[in-house]
Tab-separated table of C-alpha atoms (C1' of nucleotides) in Angstrom:
chain	number	residue	atom	x	y	z
N	1	MET	CA	114.178	92.000	101.288
N	2	ILE	CA	110.694	91.721	102.713
N	3	GLN	CA	108.656	94.981	100.419
N	4	LYS	CA	109.517	95.599	97.313
N	5	VAL	CA	109.455	99.079	97.998
N	6	ASP	CA	110.922	101.050	101.643
N	7	MET	CA	108.195	102.209	103.743
N	8	ASP	CA	109.541	105.209	103.929
N	9	THR	CA	110.810	106.070	100.662
N	10	LYS	CA	106.730	105.337	100.032
N	11	VAL	CA	105.369	107.256	102.864
N	12	LYS	CA	107.740	110.643	101.633
N	13	PHE	CA	106.931	109.964	97.710
N	14	LEU	CA	102.674	109.911	98.975
N	15	HIS	CA	103.433	112.771	101.256
N	16	GLY	CA	104.322	114.943	97.794
N	17	PHE	CA	100.656	114.478	96.981
N	18	ALA	CA	99.251	116.414	100.586
N	19	HIS	CA	98.738	119.278	100.328
N	20	LYS	CA	96.539	121.631	98.511
N	21	ILE	CA	99.600	123.646	96.823
N	22	ARG	CA	101.284	120.533	95.974
N	23	ILE	CA	98.401	119.020	94.406
N	24	GLN	CA	97.665	122.457	92.368
N	25	ILE	CA	101.038	122.381	91.400
N	26	LEU	CA	101.247	118.754	89.784
N	27	GLU	CA	97.988	119.660	87.958
N	28	CYS	CA	99.147	122.805	86.387
N	29	ILE	CA	102.683	121.413	84.835
N	30	LYS	CA	100.508	118.049	84.468
N	31	GLU	CA	100.178	118.427	80.774
N	32	GLU	CA	103.413	120.835	80.220
N	33	GLU	CA	106.311	122.109	81.738
N	34	LYS	CA	106.252	125.773	83.392
N	35	THR	CA	108.549	128.077	85.174
N	36	VAL	CA	108.062	128.894	88.577
N	37	SER	CA	107.032	132.270	87.787
N	38	GLN	CA	104.259	130.880	85.059
N	39	ILE	CA	103.296	128.210	88.315
N	40	VAL	CA	103.103	131.047	90.728
N	41	LYS	CA	101.189	132.862	88.879
N	42	ASP	CA	98.601	130.630	87.267
N	43	LEU	CA	98.425	129.584	90.802
N	44	ASN	CA	98.170	133.002	91.755
N	45	GLY	CA	100.700	131.675	95.117
N	46	ASN	CA	103.372	132.950	96.807
N	47	GLN	CA	106.909	132.841	95.302
N	48	SER	CA	108.092	131.254	98.843
N	49	SER	CA	105.478	129.222	98.953
N	50	ILE	CA	105.763	127.366	96.238
N	51	SER	CA	109.197	127.470	95.079
N	52	GLN	CA	109.744	125.652	98.879
N	53	HIS	CA	106.316	123.368	97.929
N	54	LEU	CA	108.365	122.315	94.303
N	55	ALA	CA	111.173	122.027	96.217
N	56	CYS	CA	109.046	119.573	98.446
N	57	LEU	CA	107.564	117.811	95.535
N	58	LYS	CA	111.250	117.112	93.796
N	59	GLY	CA	112.498	115.739	97.115
N	60	CYS	CA	108.948	113.121	96.947
N	61	GLY	CA	110.722	112.292	92.952
N	62	LEU	CA	107.393	113.657	91.774
N	63	ILE	CA	108.604	115.790	89.353
N	64	ARG	CA	111.977	117.180	87.502
N	65	GLY	CA	113.411	120.732	86.907
N	66	ARG	CA	115.456	121.587	84.023
N	67	GLN	CA	116.940	124.702	83.758
N	68	GLU	CA	117.521	127.353	81.046
N	69	GLY	CA	119.339	130.685	81.548
N	70	LYS	CA	117.219	131.620	84.385
N	71	TYR	CA	114.380	129.800	83.889
N	72	MET	CA	113.382	126.688	86.139
N	73	TYR	CA	111.122	124.350	84.229
N	74	TYR	CA	109.173	121.634	86.034
N	75	SER	CA	107.352	119.252	84.498
N	76	LEU	CA	106.472	115.783	86.477
N	77	ARG	CA	108.808	113.154	87.162
N	78	ASN	CA	107.460	110.720	84.133
N	79	GLN	CA	103.987	109.241	82.623
N	80	GLN	CA	103.480	106.948	85.696
N	81	VAL	CA	103.336	109.856	88.315
N	82	ARG	CA	100.708	111.744	85.458
N	83	ASP	CA	98.566	108.436	85.164
N	84	LEU	CA	98.557	108.659	89.014
N	85	LEU	CA	97.125	111.672	88.504
N	86	SER	CA	94.375	110.938	86.653
N	87	MET	CA	93.654	107.642	88.620
N	88	PHE	CA	92.947	110.089	90.814
N	89	ASP	CA	90.670	111.453	89.103
N	90	ALA	CA	88.547	108.618	88.384
N	91	VAL	CA	88.535	107.181	91.865
N	92	LEU	CA	87.526	110.613	93.173
N	93	GLU	CA	84.675	110.782	91.033
N	94	ASP	CA	83.319	107.580	92.323
N	95	VAL	CA	83.603	108.181	95.785
N	96	GLU	CA	81.907	111.331	95.398
N	97	ASN	CA	79.308	109.003	93.844
N	98	ASP	CA	78.711	106.699	96.961
N	99	VAL	CA	79.482	109.331	99.093
N	100	GLU	CA	76.118	111.509	97.219
N	101	SER	CA	74.087	107.731	97.329
N	102	CYS	CA	74.863	107.287	100.678
N	103	GLU	CA	72.429	110.415	102.241
N	104	ASN	CA	69.851	108.708	103.907
N	105	HIS	CA	66.417	110.564	103.769
N	106	ILE	CA	64.346	109.492	106.664
N	107	ASP	CA	61.409	111.010	106.323
O	1	MET	CA	81.723	123.397	87.617
O	2	ILE	CA	85.268	123.512	86.080
O	3	GLN	CA	86.530	120.292	87.884
O	4	LYS	CA	85.085	117.530	88.064
O	5	VAL	CA	86.192	116.498	91.432
O	6	ASP	CA	86.087	119.250	93.693
O	7	MET	CA	89.791	120.229	95.488
O	8	ASP	CA	88.896	119.851	98.498
O	9	THR	CA	87.159	116.723	98.314
O	10	LYS	CA	90.758	115.667	96.698
O	11	VAL	CA	92.655	116.869	99.168
O	12	LYS	CA	91.012	115.135	101.984
O	13	PHE	CA	91.373	111.562	100.110
O	14	LEU	CA	95.111	112.275	99.566
O	15	HIS	CA	95.499	112.767	102.830
O	16	GLY	CA	94.820	109.774	104.182
O	17	PHE	CA	97.637	108.442	101.843
O	18	ALA	CA	99.928	111.084	103.882
O	19	HIS	CA	100.732	108.613	106.947
O	20	LYS	CA	103.163	105.674	107.308
O	21	ILE	CA	100.863	104.359	109.844
O	22	ARG	CA	97.993	104.909	107.270
O	23	ILE	CA	99.612	103.378	104.933
O	24	GLN	CA	100.509	100.407	106.741
O	25	ILE	CA	97.267	100.177	107.738
O	26	LEU	CA	95.962	100.302	103.910
O	27	GLU	CA	98.419	97.206	102.673
O	28	CYS	CA	97.403	95.174	106.193
O	29	ILE	CA	93.917	95.149	104.653
O	30	LYS	CA	94.487	95.369	101.123
O	31	GLU	CA	93.484	91.752	100.825
O	32	GLU	CA	91.108	90.995	103.519
O	33	GLU	CA	89.709	92.375	105.809
O	34	LYS	CA	90.262	92.326	109.391
O	35	THR	CA	89.005	93.342	112.728
O	36	VAL	CA	91.025	96.720	115.000
O	37	SER	CA	92.426	94.436	117.312
O	38	GLN	CA	93.905	92.344	114.434
O	39	ILE	CA	95.323	95.374	113.118
O	40	VAL	CA	96.373	96.656	115.573
O	41	LYS	CA	98.261	93.441	116.081
O	42	ASP	CA	99.969	93.446	113.144
O	43	LEU	CA	101.497	96.397	113.070
O	44	ASN	CA	102.500	96.586	116.707
O	45	GLY	CA	100.823	99.394	117.329
O	46	ASN	CA	99.118	101.865	119.939
O	47	GLN	CA	95.131	100.854	120.420
O	48	SER	CA	93.840	104.536	120.087
O	49	SER	CA	96.284	105.632	117.399
O	50	ILE	CA	94.893	102.774	115.165
O	51	SER	CA	91.839	103.573	116.390
O	52	GLN	CA	92.367	107.408	114.886
O	53	HIS	CA	94.359	106.697	112.205
O	54	LEU	CA	91.246	104.375	110.792
O	55	ALA	CA	88.835	107.035	111.592
O	56	CYS	CA	90.720	109.140	109.138
O	57	LEU	CA	90.924	106.556	106.328
O	58	LYS	CA	87.036	106.185	106.724
O	59	GLY	CA	87.007	110.051	106.776
O	60	CYS	CA	89.179	110.102	103.588
O	61	GLY	CA	86.644	107.368	101.776
O	62	LEU	CA	89.938	104.944	101.247
O	63	ILE	CA	88.017	101.985	103.828
O	64	ARG	CA	84.640	100.869	105.271
O	65	GLY	CA	83.665	99.588	108.513
O	66	ARG	CA	81.396	96.894	109.047
O	67	GLN	CA	80.343	95.729	112.437
O	68	GLU	CA	79.833	92.259	113.394
O	69	GLY	CA	79.005	91.660	116.861
O	70	LYS	CA	81.387	93.637	118.761
O	71	TYR	CA	83.950	93.633	116.216
O	72	MET	CA	84.626	96.234	113.997
O	73	TYR	CA	85.471	94.766	110.093
O	74	TYR	CA	87.613	97.087	108.099
O	75	SER	CA	88.424	96.879	104.755
O	76	LEU	CA	89.593	98.928	101.359
O	77	ARG	CA	86.427	100.795	99.755
O	78	ASN	CA	86.871	99.361	96.453
O	79	GLN	CA	88.988	97.850	93.606
O	80	GLN	CA	90.219	100.975	92.563
O	81	VAL	CA	91.935	101.899	95.921
O	82	ARG	CA	93.788	98.596	96.028
O	83	ASP	CA	94.427	99.576	91.953
O	84	LEU	CA	95.740	102.512	93.887
O	85	LEU	CA	97.940	101.261	96.290
O	86	SER	CA	99.742	98.362	93.509
O	87	MET	CA	100.284	101.331	91.375
O	88	PHE	CA	102.282	103.692	94.027
O	89	ASP	CA	104.294	100.023	94.593
O	90	ALA	CA	104.743	100.397	90.851
O	91	VAL	CA	105.636	103.591	90.583
O	92	LEU	CA	108.230	103.900	93.339
O	93	GLU	CA	110.331	101.029	92.248
O	94	ASP	CA	110.725	103.194	89.358
O	95	VAL	CA	111.428	106.253	91.510
O	96	GLU	CA	114.035	104.073	93.071
O	97	ASN	CA	115.464	102.878	90.098
O	98	ASP	CA	115.815	106.080	88.739
O	99	VAL	CA	117.743	107.044	92.214
O	100	GLU	CA	119.819	104.552	91.796
O	101	SER	CA	121.042	105.138	88.320
O	102	CYS	CA	121.455	108.541	89.454
O	103	GLU	CA	124.439	108.404	91.277
O	104	ASN	CA	126.838	110.411	89.506
O	105	HIS	CA	130.375	108.400	90.019
O	106	ILE	CA	133.193	111.243	89.006
O	107	ASP	CA	136.065	109.505	89.058
Z	1	DC	C1'	130.970	145.197	86.727
Z	2	DT	C1'	126.490	146.192	87.362
Z	3	DA	C1'	121.753	146.100	87.188
Z	4	DA	C1'	117.307	143.074	86.663
Z	5	DC	C1'	115.408	139.458	87.085
Z	6	DA	C1'	114.116	134.194	88.600
Z	7	DT	C1'	113.927	130.712	92.301
Z	8	DA	C1'	116.034	129.606	96.243
Z	9	DT	C1'	116.785	129.545	101.613
Z	10	DT	C1'	116.551	130.924	106.330
Z	11	DA	C1'	114.312	132.002	109.932
Z	12	DA	C1'	110.643	133.213	113.210
Z	13	DC	C1'	106.355	132.439	114.355
Z	14	DA	C1'	101.494	130.113	113.039
Z	15	DA	C1'	98.599	126.278	112.300
Z	16	DT	C1'	97.851	121.510	111.754
Z	17	DT	C1'	98.744	116.859	113.167
Z	18	DT	C1'	99.428	113.731	115.845
Z	19	DC	C1'	100.616	110.970	120.477
Z	20	DT	C1'	99.693	109.514	124.946
Z	21	DA	C1'	97.054	108.026	128.583
Z	22	DA	C1'	92.446	108.562	130.550
Z	23	DT	C1'	88.179	107.034	129.808
Z	24	DA	C1'	84.168	106.636	127.776
Z	25	DT	C1'	80.691	103.435	124.753
Z	26	DG	C1'	79.042	99.355	122.817
Z	27	DT	C1'	78.357	94.465	122.528
Z	28	DG	C1'	78.237	89.609	124.151
Z	29	DT	C1'	78.321	86.402	128.236
Z	30	DG	C1'	77.385	84.587	132.747
V	1	DC	C1'	72.787	92.933	136.238
V	2	DA	C1'	77.253	93.466	135.811
V	3	DC	C1'	81.266	92.313	133.874
V	4	DA	C1'	85.085	91.852	130.161
V	5	DC	C1'	86.083	92.677	125.768
V	6	DA	C1'	86.461	95.659	121.489
V	7	DT	C1'	86.788	100.113	119.980
V	8	DA	C1'	85.746	105.531	119.678
V	9	DT	C1'	86.604	109.118	121.693
V	10	DT	C1'	88.466	113.365	124.416
V	11	DA	C1'	91.876	116.342	125.628
V	12	DG	C1'	96.796	118.064	126.358
V	13	DA	C1'	102.002	117.731	125.272
V	14	DA	C1'	104.930	117.248	121.417
V	15	DA	C1'	106.535	116.822	117.188
V	16	DT	C1'	105.483	118.396	112.254
V	17	DT	C1'	104.455	121.251	108.723
V	18	DG	C1'	103.313	125.408	106.470
V	19	DT	C1'	103.619	130.917	105.804
V	20	DT	C1'	105.519	134.818	105.742
V	21	DA	C1'	108.999	138.293	105.254
V	22	DA	C1'	113.203	139.421	104.096
V	23	DT	C1'	117.773	137.647	101.964
V	24	DA	C1'	120.823	134.736	99.273
V	25	DT	C1'	122.242	132.677	95.300
V	26	DG	C1'	122.426	132.535	90.309
V	27	DT	C1'	122.239	134.369	86.090
V	28	DT	C1'	121.650	137.826	81.515
V	29	DA	C1'	121.625	141.941	79.227
V	30	DG	C1'	124.143	146.263	78.870
DNA sequence: CTAACATATTAACAATTTCTAATATGTGTG
DNA sequence: CACACATATTAGAAATTGTTAATATGTTAG
């Protein structure tokens, strides 16, 4: 094997982060598992849409679901995914600062 | 401000990772800056396509370009982006292992 | 069993993204 | 200046992804 991680798996995994609603879902369940309806309410979203994005996130390996009675609880897959989310924020603060300090004021 | 990092900026940033060619470009220049034609050759890709993805990555804040004569050298924006790429691999090894150990062999 | 609720799935359509080919721009060299 | 080369841009077609509304499935309570 030339690369440790299969490229298609990686693309799929990263694709999970590439949509506003999916990022919101991830952040919404970052600290605690939630049911689909809690997520729908929190994001003020549409049930079908959220459900599809949840399926996507699960397929990407970012979250896991646990059924309890008629409720489905979703949570981040593991601590590493949580760390990634935190890292995004850290890197982004930096990016935003850079953008700010790049504003050229040519008088 | 409720959140430190603007959601649209975050979506845009993460979108940068959401395509096979873009990930390949990032990995290709992970350790050293390269010119467009070097990247095109390394990835065995199409000049126009690579150029567009480079523009995308730059717009996402993931890479930076430095012109030298008629060449344009691209490199990762900073060490943090490099760290993110490494972290993806680390998390993914885990994901792949999980998938493996989840294969149920019911005899 | 049936009703009520939670979630998932489907299908058609809309929106977005990507690809390809052609062309444009920019830069150094003779 | 003219040519060669490196890279960027454009535009339209093709492919992918997302949305919406309707419906299906699964679970518990009565």
